[in-house]
Amino acid sequence: MWGAWGGGAVGYRWVADGGRPALGGRLRERLEALRELLALSRSRLDGRTLEAAGRVLEVADERYRLSGEHTVVAIAGATGSGKSSLFNALAGANRSQVGPRRPTTAEPVACVWPGGRPGAEGLLHRLGVPAHRRHVPADSGSELRGLVLIDLPDHDSSATEHRAQVDRMLELVDAVIWVVDPEKYADAVLHERYLRPMAGYAEVMFVVLNQADRLPGDAADQVVDDLRRLLDEDGLALGEHGEPGAAVFALSAATGRGVAELREALGGFVAERGAADRRLAADVDAAAERLRSVYVARSGVGLTERAREEFDDQLAEAVGAAATGRAAERDWLRHAERACGSPWVRMRMRGRRERQGSTGGVEGEEAGAVRRGAEGGRTGPGESAADGRVAARPVVEQAVRAVSGEAARGLPAPWALAVREAAERGARGLPEALDGVADEVEESLRGGPAVKPWWWTVAASLQVLMSALQVFGVLWLLGAVTGVGGAVAWVSGLLSAVVGSVGGPVLAWLCRVVARGPARRYGQDAERRLRSAVAGRGRAHVLEPVAAELLRYREVREQYAVASGG
């Protein structure tokens, strides 16, 4: 029967100086991870969610400050189950009151092996066992050395204070012996209120069918089999074939039948000095399971590259990056037309600018109107560019909602909320920041390209030459008309005038054809610059805070994995 307990893992070790513990092994890692988990989560989760896990840490600290030489085992059971009789049978004397009056056990009773109680006083004080209810066994042999046996009040007592006392002490003891009788072993209160919720504590649990002597023939075996079935339905692992789990015994405390087997199993259990460790490990398991829903994501979390790109695209749309690029392309073409046009064309364009008011660069109001139109804004006669840009706010808000929703997808509710709140906080000043970078880029485009292509100078020189030929030809023709020259003058003048008049427009047309490629690249470069600047603001305001929240979640998820034993 003892082999059922052989698989328990030891997570703590005890040092000799006063029984103070030194944490070690996997259990120490799990407790430290749980402590770190709570510290990282306090600003994200409410105190009630973390209360049970915090209580586990408090119980662990308290238990391992006390004696490591003792194992606290409680005997629990219903009224009339005979748990006090079993307590006395193990103690070898009547230490707990037995009688027909119910409930018989009004206060917990303790028996400590060996005869003295060095080191056990702190444990008994923690449990609230009165000094006058603390006893020593009749036989202080070494078989149960280190055992602190507690007889609890009835868990189904009519006195509510007795039930509350049982519930409190069950959270503090290292192990429990559940005593049932042939009449109430299937009692719903026992199974639904205690055994089923405590299924994870099977390794620190004994289940004893008492009063087996009252059953005729093989009826005891049948009842034990049915009891095992009920325990299995409760999810309680049973220690069979060397596997860890609860041990089941059938005995009679009144006649002593089977008590020796229980004593032997209990002696080996106590000698191992591992009950407190297994109990605490089960506490951590239970706390981790309760916290699973707030730490374990339903799917992989994080922002995909596609989500980031879509966010950048939406911000670029909000500031009209594409429209700005197209306006910059047209502006480059106008500069090329001005640079490569004839002197007459340049004078005409200069006069038009003077009449309209020079706005430079991206053609000021025209480019601004194009960009505001791309943003979906509506501008009126007295509306400024800044007024138009405010119309992009819905686009920005939609982009933030989309990227925060993608980042929060699959996260537990508290962490999803934290991600969305981080995105919303960052987005409060984002439209204004985007307007600022749009203004900076547009300002940098004023005046056209910083470096003028060399062929603009060549074309301008040729246009001067064409204009000179045109003037020369006209003057020569005038001279021929007035009789200054002969036929040769007519031919020379006409040829010069034709070449100058036709060559200028042809040269301008060639320049426009050649300018299309560079103008397109200039516009694309302007769009990229604006996109890059806008993406930088989006990262700083939204993506980085969101990434920080996701990183915090990954940290707590790693700590949870350690704490849960995963």
Coordinates of C-alpha atoms in Angstrom, one line a residue:
M1 CA 0.0 0.0 0.0
W2 CA 2.9 2.4 0.7
G3 CA 4.1 2.0 -2.8
A4 CA 1.3 4.3 -3.9
W5 CA 3.2 7.2 -2.3
G6 CA 6.6 6.5 -3.9
G7 CA 6.1 8.8 -6.9
G8 CA 5.9 12.1 -5.0
A9 CA 8.4 14.7 -6.1
V10 CA 10.3 16.6 -3.3
G11 CA 10.4 20.3 -3.9
Y12 CA 11.8 21.6 -0.6
R13 CA 14.7 20.5 1.6
W14 CA 15.0 21.3 5.3
V15 CA 18.1 22.4 7.1
A16 CA 19.0 21.5 10.7
D17 CA 19.1 24.9 12.3
G18 CA 15.8 25.1 14.1
G19 CA 13.9 23.3 11.3
R20 CA 14.1 26.4 9.0
P21 CA 13.6 25.5 5.3
A22 CA 15.8 26.0 2.3
L23 CA 13.8 26.0 -0.9
G24 CA 15.2 23.9 -3.6
G25 CA 14.4 22.3 -6.9
R26 CA 11.3 22.7 -9.1
L27 CA 9.0 23.8 -6.3
R28 CA 11.2 26.8 -5.5
E29 CA 11.2 27.8 -9.2
R30 CA 7.4 27.6 -9.3
L31 CA 6.9 29.7 -6.1
E32 CA 9.4 32.3 -7.3
A33 CA 7.6 32.4 -10.7
L34 CA 4.3 32.8 -9.0
R35 CA 5.6 35.6 -6.9
E36 CA 7.0 37.4 -9.9
L37 CA 3.8 36.7 -11.8
L38 CA 1.7 38.5 -9.2
A39 CA 4.2 41.4 -9.1
L40 CA 4.0 41.9 -12.8
S41 CA 0.2 41.6 -12.9
R42 CA -1.0 43.8 -10.1
S43 CA -1.4 46.8 -12.4
R44 CA -3.3 44.8 -14.9
L45 CA -5.5 42.5 -12.8
D46 CA -7.8 43.3 -9.9
G47 CA -6.8 42.2 -6.4
R48 CA -9.7 39.6 -6.1
T49 CA -8.3 37.7 -9.1
L50 CA -4.9 37.4 -7.5
E51 CA -6.0 36.9 -3.9
A52 CA -6.0 33.1 -3.9
A53 CA -2.5 33.0 -5.5
G54 CA -1.2 35.5 -3.0
R55 CA -2.7 33.4 -0.2
V56 CA -0.7 30.4 -1.5
L57 CA 2.5 32.3 -1.2
E58 CA 1.6 33.5 2.3
V59 CA 0.8 29.9 3.4
A60 CA 4.1 28.7 1.9
D61 CA 6.1 31.3 3.7
E62 CA 4.4 30.6 6.9
R63 CA 4.6 26.9 6.7
Y64 CA 8.2 26.7 5.9
R65 CA 9.3 29.1 8.6
L66 CA 8.0 26.5 11.0
S67 CA 9.2 23.0 11.8
G68 CA 10.4 20.8 9.0
E69 CA 10.6 17.8 11.3
H70 CA 6.9 17.4 11.6
T71 CA 4.1 16.4 9.2
V72 CA 0.6 17.7 10.1
V73 CA -2.1 15.2 9.2
A74 CA -5.8 15.9 9.9
I75 CA -8.5 13.4 10.4
A76 CA -11.7 14.6 8.9
G77 CA -15.1 13.1 8.6
A78 CA -18.9 13.3 9.1
T79 CA -20.8 13.0 12.3
G80 CA -20.7 9.4 13.5
S81 CA -18.1 8.2 11.1
G82 CA -15.8 7.2 13.9
K83 CA -12.9 9.6 13.2
S84 CA -12.3 10.3 16.9
S85 CA -12.2 6.5 17.5
L86 CA -9.6 6.2 14.7
F87 CA -7.6 9.1 16.3
N88 CA -7.6 7.3 19.6
A89 CA -6.6 4.0 17.9
L90 CA -3.6 5.6 16.3
A91 CA -2.7 7.5 19.5
G92 CA -3.0 4.3 21.5
A93 CA -5.2 6.0 24.2
N94 CA -8.4 7.9 24.5
R95 CA -7.2 11.4 23.6
S96 CA -10.3 12.5 21.8
Q97 CA -13.8 12.3 23.2
V98 CA -16.0 9.5 21.8
G99 CA -19.7 9.2 22.6
P100 CA -23.2 9.2 21.3
R101 CA -23.7 13.0 21.6
R102 CA -23.4 14.8 18.3
P103 CA -21.3 16.6 17.5
T104 CA -18.7 15.1 19.8
T105 CA -15.6 16.9 18.7
A106 CA -16.2 20.6 19.3
E107 CA -12.5 21.7 19.3
P108 CA -9.6 20.2 17.3
V109 CA -7.5 17.7 19.2
A110 CA -3.8 17.1 18.6
C111 CA -1.4 14.3 19.2
V112 CA 2.3 14.8 18.5
W113 CA 4.9 12.0 18.1
P114 CA 7.4 11.5 19.7
G115 CA 6.6 12.1 23.3
G116 CA 7.8 15.7 23.5
R117 CA 6.6 18.6 21.2
P118 CA 9.8 20.4 20.2
G119 CA 9.3 22.3 17.0
A120 CA 5.6 21.5 16.8
E121 CA 4.3 24.3 19.0
G122 CA 4.4 26.8 16.1
L123 CA 2.5 24.5 13.9
L124 CA -0.2 23.9 16.5
H125 CA -0.5 27.6 17.2
R126 CA -0.9 28.3 13.5
L127 CA -3.7 25.7 13.4
G128 CA -5.4 27.2 16.5
V129 CA -5.3 24.0 18.6
P130 CA -5.8 25.0 22.2
A131 CA -3.0 24.1 24.6
H132 CA -5.3 21.9 26.7
R133 CA -6.2 19.8 23.6
R134 CA -2.6 18.9 22.8
H135 CA -1.5 15.4 23.8
V136 CA 1.2 12.8 23.3
P137 CA 0.6 9.2 22.3
A138 CA 0.6 6.4 24.7
D139 CA 3.4 4.7 22.8
S140 CA 6.1 7.2 21.7
G141 CA 7.8 4.7 19.4
S142 CA 9.7 5.8 16.3
E143 CA 7.2 4.4 13.8
L144 CA 5.3 7.7 13.6
R145 CA 8.1 10.1 14.8
G146 CA 7.4 13.6 13.5
L147 CA 3.6 13.1 13.1
V148 CA 1.2 15.8 14.3
L149 CA -2.2 14.2 14.1
I150 CA -5.3 16.5 14.3
D151 CA -8.8 15.3 15.1
L152 CA -11.1 17.9 13.4
P153 CA -14.7 18.8 14.2
D154 CA -17.3 17.1 12.1
H155 CA -17.5 18.7 8.6
D156 CA -21.3 18.3 8.6
S157 CA -21.8 19.6 12.1
S158 CA -24.9 21.5 12.8
A159 CA -22.7 24.2 14.4
T160 CA -21.6 26.6 11.6
E161 CA -18.5 27.6 13.5
H162 CA -17.4 24.0 13.5
R163 CA -17.7 23.7 9.7
A164 CA -15.8 27.0 9.3
Q165 CA -13.1 25.7 11.5
V166 CA -12.8 22.6 9.5
D167 CA -12.6 24.5 6.2
R168 CA -9.9 26.8 7.6
M169 CA -7.7 24.0 9.0
L170 CA -8.0 21.9 5.8
E171 CA -6.2 24.8 4.0
L172 CA -3.3 24.6 6.5
V173 CA -2.6 20.9 7.2
D174 CA -0.1 18.9 5.1
A175 CA -2.3 15.9 4.6
V176 CA -5.9 14.6 5.3
I177 CA -7.3 11.2 6.4
W178 CA -11.0 11.2 5.3
V179 CA -13.0 8.8 7.4
V180 CA -16.3 7.5 6.0
D181 CA -18.7 4.8 7.2
P182 CA -20.7 2.2 5.3
E183 CA -23.9 4.3 5.6
K184 CA -22.6 7.8 4.5
Y185 CA -19.6 7.0 2.3
A186 CA -21.6 8.4 -0.7
D187 CA -22.8 11.5 1.0
A188 CA -23.2 14.3 -1.5
V189 CA -21.8 17.0 0.9
L190 CA -18.6 15.1 1.3
H191 CA -18.0 14.5 -2.4
E192 CA -19.3 17.8 -3.8
R193 CA -18.0 20.1 -1.2
Y194 CA -14.7 18.5 -0.3
L195 CA -13.4 15.5 -2.3
R196 CA -14.2 16.8 -5.8
P197 CA -12.8 20.3 -5.3
M198 CA -9.7 18.7 -3.6
A199 CA -9.1 16.1 -6.4
G200 CA -5.7 17.7 -7.1
Y201 CA -4.6 16.9 -3.5
A202 CA -4.8 13.1 -4.0
E203 CA -1.1 12.5 -3.1
V204 CA -1.7 14.0 0.4
M205 CA -4.9 12.2 1.0
F206 CA -6.0 8.9 2.7
V207 CA -9.6 7.6 2.4
V208 CA -10.6 5.2 5.2
L209 CA -13.8 3.2 5.3
N210 CA -14.3 2.8 9.0
Q211 CA -16.7 0.4 10.8
A212 CA -16.0 -2.3 8.1
D213 CA -16.7 -4.9 10.8
R214 CA -20.4 -4.1 10.6
L215 CA -20.5 -5.4 7.0
P216 CA -21.2 -9.2 6.6
G217 CA -19.2 -11.4 4.3
D218 CA -17.7 -9.8 1.3
A219 CA -19.9 -6.8 1.6
A220 CA -16.9 -4.7 2.8
D221 CA -15.1 -5.4 -0.5
Q222 CA -18.2 -4.4 -2.4
V223 CA -18.5 -1.1 -0.5
V224 CA -14.8 -0.4 -1.0
D225 CA -15.2 -1.0 -4.7
D226 CA -18.1 1.4 -4.9
L227 CA -16.2 3.9 -2.8
R228 CA -13.3 3.7 -5.3
R229 CA -15.8 4.2 -8.1
L230 CA -17.1 7.4 -6.5
L231 CA -13.6 8.7 -5.9
D232 CA -12.8 8.1 -9.5
E233 CA -15.9 10.0 -10.6
D234 CA -14.7 12.8 -8.3
G235 CA -11.5 12.9 -10.3
L236 CA -9.4 11.7 -7.4
A237 CA -6.4 9.7 -8.4
L238 CA -6.0 6.5 -6.5
G239 CA -2.6 5.1 -5.5
E240 CA -2.6 1.7 -7.2
H241 CA 0.2 -0.3 -8.7
G242 CA 2.9 2.1 -7.5
E243 CA 1.2 5.2 -8.9
P244 CA 0.9 8.3 -6.8
G245 CA -2.6 9.1 -5.5
A246 CA -4.9 8.6 -2.6
A247 CA -4.7 5.4 -0.6
V248 CA -8.0 3.7 0.3
F249 CA -8.3 1.5 3.4
A250 CA -11.1 -0.5 5.0
L251 CA -10.7 -1.0 8.8
S252 CA -12.5 -0.9 12.1
A253 CA -11.2 1.5 14.7
A254 CA -13.3 -0.1 17.3
T255 CA -11.8 -3.6 16.9
G256 CA -8.4 -2.5 15.6
R257 CA -8.8 -4.5 12.4
G258 CA -6.8 -2.8 9.6
V259 CA -5.4 -0.1 11.8
A260 CA -1.9 -1.5 11.7
E261 CA -1.9 -1.3 7.9
L262 CA -2.9 2.3 8.1
R263 CA -0.3 3.0 10.8
E264 CA 2.4 1.5 8.6
A265 CA 1.4 3.5 5.6
L266 CA 1.2 6.6 7.7
G267 CA 4.6 5.9 9.2
G268 CA 6.2 5.7 5.7
F269 CA 4.4 8.8 4.6
V270 CA 5.7 10.8 7.6
A271 CA 9.2 9.4 7.3
E272 CA 9.5 10.7 3.8
R273 CA 9.1 14.3 5.0
G274 CA 7.5 15.3 1.7
A275 CA 3.9 15.9 2.6
A276 CA 4.3 19.7 3.0
D277 CA 6.0 19.9 -0.4
R278 CA 3.3 17.9 -2.2
R279 CA 0.6 19.8 -0.5
L280 CA 2.1 23.1 -1.5
A281 CA 2.7 21.9 -5.0
A282 CA -1.0 21.0 -5.2
D283 CA -1.8 24.5 -3.9
V284 CA 0.2 26.1 -6.6
D285 CA -1.4 23.8 -9.2
A286 CA -4.9 24.9 -8.0
A287 CA -3.9 28.6 -8.0
A288 CA -2.5 28.3 -11.5
E289 CA -5.6 26.6 -12.8
R290 CA -7.8 29.3 -11.4
L291 CA -5.6 31.9 -13.2
R292 CA -5.4 30.0 -16.5
S293 CA -8.2 32.1 -18.1
V294 CA -6.4 35.4 -17.4
Y295 CA -2.9 34.3 -18.6
V296 CA -3.3 31.7 -21.4
A297 CA -4.1 33.1 -24.8
R298 CA -6.5 31.3 -27.1
S299 CA -4.1 31.6 -30.1
G300 CA -0.7 33.0 -31.0
V301 CA -0.4 36.7 -30.1
G302 CA 1.5 39.5 -31.6
L303 CA 1.4 41.9 -34.5
T304 CA 2.1 40.4 -37.9
E305 CA 4.1 42.3 -40.5
R306 CA 1.0 42.6 -42.6
A307 CA -0.9 44.3 -39.8
R308 CA 2.0 46.8 -39.3
E309 CA 2.0 47.5 -43.1
E310 CA -1.7 48.0 -43.2
F311 CA -1.5 50.4 -40.3
D312 CA 1.3 52.4 -42.1
D313 CA -0.8 52.4 -45.3
Q314 CA -3.9 53.8 -43.4
L315 CA -1.8 56.6 -41.8
A316 CA -0.3 57.4 -45.2
E317 CA -3.9 57.6 -46.6
A318 CA -4.9 59.9 -43.7
V319 CA -2.2 62.5 -44.7
G320 CA -2.8 62.0 -48.4
A321 CA 0.7 60.7 -49.1
A322 CA -0.2 59.4 -52.6
A323 CA -1.8 62.8 -53.4
T324 CA 1.3 64.6 -52.2
G325 CA 3.5 62.4 -54.4
R326 CA 1.3 63.1 -57.4
A327 CA 1.4 66.8 -56.7
A328 CA 5.2 66.7 -56.3
E329 CA 5.4 64.9 -59.7
R330 CA 3.3 67.6 -61.4
D331 CA 5.4 70.3 -59.6
W332 CA 8.6 68.8 -60.9
L333 CA 7.1 68.8 -64.4
R334 CA 6.2 72.5 -64.0
H335 CA 9.8 73.3 -62.9
A336 CA 11.1 71.3 -65.9
E337 CA 8.7 73.2 -68.2
R338 CA 9.8 76.5 -66.8
A339 CA 13.5 75.6 -67.0
C340 CA 13.3 74.2 -70.5
G341 CA 10.8 76.6 -72.0
S342 CA 11.5 79.6 -74.2
P343 CA 12.1 83.0 -72.7
W344 CA 8.6 84.0 -73.8
V345 CA 7.1 81.0 -71.9
R346 CA 9.1 81.8 -68.8
M347 CA 8.0 85.4 -68.8
R348 CA 4.4 84.4 -69.2
M349 CA 4.6 81.9 -66.3
R350 CA 6.3 84.5 -64.1
G351 CA 3.6 86.9 -64.8
R352 CA 1.0 84.4 -63.9
R353 CA 2.7 83.6 -60.6
E354 CA 2.9 87.2 -59.8
R355 CA -0.8 87.6 -60.4
Q356 CA -1.8 84.5 -58.4
G357 CA 0.8 84.8 -55.7
S358 CA 3.8 82.6 -55.6
T359 CA 3.3 79.5 -53.4
G360 CA 6.3 77.5 -54.5
G361 CA 7.0 73.7 -54.0
V362 CA 4.0 71.5 -54.2
E363 CA 1.9 74.5 -55.5
G364 CA 0.6 75.3 -52.0
E365 CA -3.1 75.5 -52.0
E366 CA -3.6 73.2 -55.0
A367 CA -1.5 70.4 -53.4
G368 CA -3.1 71.0 -50.1
A369 CA -6.6 70.8 -51.7
V370 CA -5.6 67.6 -53.5
R371 CA -4.4 66.0 -50.3
R372 CA -7.4 67.1 -48.3
G373 CA -9.6 65.6 -51.0
A374 CA -7.8 62.3 -50.7
E375 CA -8.4 62.4 -47.0
G376 CA -12.1 62.9 -47.4
G377 CA -12.2 66.4 -46.0
R378 CA -14.4 69.2 -47.3
T379 CA -12.9 72.6 -47.6
G380 CA -14.7 75.9 -48.1
P381 CA -13.6 79.3 -49.3
G382 CA -12.4 80.4 -45.9
E383 CA -11.0 77.1 -44.7
S384 CA -7.3 76.6 -43.9
A385 CA -5.2 73.6 -44.7
A386 CA -5.1 72.7 -41.0
D387 CA -8.9 72.7 -40.9
G388 CA -8.9 70.2 -43.8
R389 CA -6.4 67.9 -42.2
V390 CA -8.6 67.5 -39.1
A391 CA -11.0 65.6 -41.4
A392 CA -8.3 62.7 -41.5
R393 CA -9.0 62.0 -37.8
P394 CA -11.6 59.3 -38.5
V395 CA -9.1 57.5 -40.8
V396 CA -6.5 57.7 -38.0
E397 CA -8.9 56.4 -35.4
Q398 CA -10.0 53.5 -37.7
A399 CA -6.3 52.6 -38.2
V400 CA -5.7 52.6 -34.5
R401 CA -8.7 50.5 -33.8
A402 CA -7.7 48.0 -36.4
V403 CA -4.1 47.6 -35.3
S404 CA -5.0 47.4 -31.6
G405 CA -7.7 44.8 -32.4
E406 CA -5.3 42.7 -34.3
A407 CA -2.7 43.0 -31.5
A408 CA -5.3 42.1 -28.8
R409 CA -6.7 39.1 -30.8
G410 CA -6.6 35.9 -28.8
L411 CA -5.3 37.6 -25.6
P412 CA -7.0 37.0 -22.3
A413 CA -9.5 39.8 -21.5
P414 CA -7.3 41.9 -19.1
W415 CA -4.3 41.9 -21.4
A416 CA -6.4 42.6 -24.5
L417 CA -7.9 45.6 -22.6
A418 CA -4.4 46.8 -21.7
V419 CA -3.3 46.6 -25.3
R420 CA -6.3 48.6 -26.5
E421 CA -5.8 51.2 -23.8
A422 CA -2.2 51.6 -24.7
A423 CA -3.1 52.2 -28.3
E424 CA -5.8 54.7 -27.4
R425 CA -3.5 56.7 -25.2
G426 CA -0.9 56.9 -27.9
A427 CA -3.4 57.9 -30.5
R428 CA -4.6 61.0 -28.6
G429 CA -2.0 63.2 -30.2
L430 CA -1.4 61.2 -33.3
P431 CA -3.5 63.3 -35.8
E432 CA -1.6 66.5 -34.8
A433 CA 1.7 64.7 -35.0
L434 CA 0.8 63.5 -38.5
D435 CA -0.1 67.0 -39.6
G436 CA 3.2 68.2 -38.3
V437 CA 5.3 65.7 -40.4
A438 CA 3.1 66.4 -43.4
D439 CA 3.8 70.1 -43.1
E440 CA 7.5 69.3 -42.8
V441 CA 7.6 67.2 -45.9
E442 CA 5.6 69.7 -47.9
E443 CA 7.9 72.5 -46.7
S444 CA 10.9 70.5 -47.9
L445 CA 9.4 70.2 -51.3
R446 CA 8.9 73.9 -51.8
G447 CA 11.2 75.3 -54.5
G448 CA 11.2 72.1 -56.4
P449 CA 14.1 69.6 -56.6
A450 CA 17.2 70.6 -54.6
V451 CA 19.5 69.5 -57.5
K452 CA 18.6 70.6 -60.9
P453 CA 19.3 68.1 -63.8
W454 CA 22.1 69.1 -66.0
W455 CA 20.0 68.9 -69.1
W456 CA 17.7 71.6 -67.9
T457 CA 20.7 74.0 -68.3
V458 CA 21.4 72.6 -71.8
A459 CA 17.8 72.9 -72.8
A460 CA 17.6 76.4 -71.4
S461 CA 20.6 77.4 -73.5
L462 CA 19.2 75.9 -76.6
Q463 CA 15.9 77.7 -76.0
V464 CA 17.8 81.0 -75.8
L465 CA 19.5 80.1 -79.1
M466 CA 16.1 79.2 -80.6
S467 CA 14.7 82.5 -79.5
A468 CA 17.7 84.4 -80.8
L469 CA 17.3 82.6 -84.2
Q470 CA 13.6 83.5 -84.1
V471 CA 14.4 87.2 -83.4
F472 CA 17.2 87.3 -85.9
G473 CA 15.0 85.7 -88.6
V474 CA 12.2 88.1 -88.0
L475 CA 14.6 91.1 -88.1
W476 CA 16.2 89.7 -91.3
L477 CA 12.8 89.3 -92.9
L478 CA 11.9 92.9 -92.0
G479 CA 15.1 94.0 -93.6
A480 CA 14.2 92.1 -96.7
V481 CA 10.7 93.6 -96.8
T482 CA 12.2 97.1 -96.6
G483 CA 14.6 96.3 -99.4
V484 CA 17.7 96.1 -97.3
G485 CA 18.6 92.6 -98.5
G486 CA 18.0 90.5 -101.6
A487 CA 16.6 87.1 -102.2
V488 CA 19.3 85.5 -100.1
A489 CA 18.2 87.7 -97.2
W490 CA 14.7 86.4 -97.6
V491 CA 15.8 82.8 -97.5
S492 CA 18.2 83.3 -94.5
G493 CA 15.6 85.3 -92.6
L494 CA 12.8 82.8 -93.3
L495 CA 15.0 79.8 -92.4
S496 CA 16.1 81.4 -89.1
A497 CA 12.6 82.4 -88.1
V498 CA 11.2 78.9 -88.9
V499 CA 14.0 77.1 -87.1
G500 CA 13.7 79.4 -84.1
S501 CA 9.9 79.2 -84.0
V502 CA 9.6 75.5 -84.5
G503 CA 12.7 74.4 -82.7
G504 CA 11.6 76.0 -79.4
P505 CA 8.3 74.2 -79.1
V506 CA 9.9 70.9 -80.4
L507 CA 12.6 71.2 -77.7
A508 CA 10.0 72.0 -75.0
W509 CA 8.0 68.9 -76.1
L510 CA 11.2 66.7 -76.0
C511 CA 11.9 68.0 -72.5
R512 CA 8.4 67.2 -71.4
V513 CA 8.8 63.6 -72.7
V514 CA 12.2 63.2 -71.1
A515 CA 11.0 64.7 -67.8
R516 CA 8.2 62.2 -67.2
G517 CA 10.5 59.5 -65.8
P518 CA 12.4 61.7 -63.4
A519 CA 9.2 63.5 -62.4
R520 CA 7.6 60.2 -61.5
R521 CA 10.6 59.1 -59.5
Y522 CA 10.6 62.5 -57.7
G523 CA 6.9 62.1 -56.9
Q524 CA 7.5 58.5 -55.6
D525 CA 10.4 59.7 -53.5
A526 CA 8.2 62.5 -52.0
E527 CA 5.5 59.9 -51.2
R528 CA 8.0 57.5 -49.6
R529 CA 9.4 60.3 -47.5
L530 CA 6.0 61.2 -46.2
R531 CA 5.1 57.6 -45.7
S532 CA 8.3 57.0 -43.8
A533 CA 7.8 60.0 -41.6
V534 CA 4.2 59.1 -40.9
A535 CA 5.1 55.5 -40.1
G536 CA 7.7 56.7 -37.6
R537 CA 5.1 58.7 -35.8
G538 CA 2.7 55.8 -35.9
R539 CA 5.4 53.5 -34.4
A540 CA 6.2 56.0 -31.6
H541 CA 2.6 56.8 -30.7
V542 CA 0.9 53.5 -31.1
L543 CA 3.0 50.5 -32.2
E544 CA 5.7 50.8 -29.5
P545 CA 3.2 51.1 -26.6
V546 CA 1.3 48.2 -28.0
A547 CA 4.5 46.2 -28.4
A548 CA 5.5 47.0 -24.8
E549 CA 2.2 45.6 -23.5
L550 CA 2.6 42.5 -25.6
L551 CA 6.1 42.1 -24.2
R552 CA 4.8 42.4 -20.7
Y553 CA 2.2 39.8 -21.5
R554 CA 4.9 37.4 -22.8
E555 CA 6.9 37.9 -19.6
V556 CA 3.9 37.1 -17.4
R557 CA 3.0 34.2 -19.7
E558 CA 6.5 32.7 -19.3
Q559 CA 6.3 33.1 -15.5
Y560 CA 2.8 31.5 -15.5
A561 CA 4.2 28.6 -17.5
V562 CA 6.9 28.0 -14.8
A563 CA 4.4 28.5 -12.0
S564 CA 1.9 26.1 -13.5
G565 CA 4.6 23.4 -14.0
G566 CA 4.3 23.6 -17.8

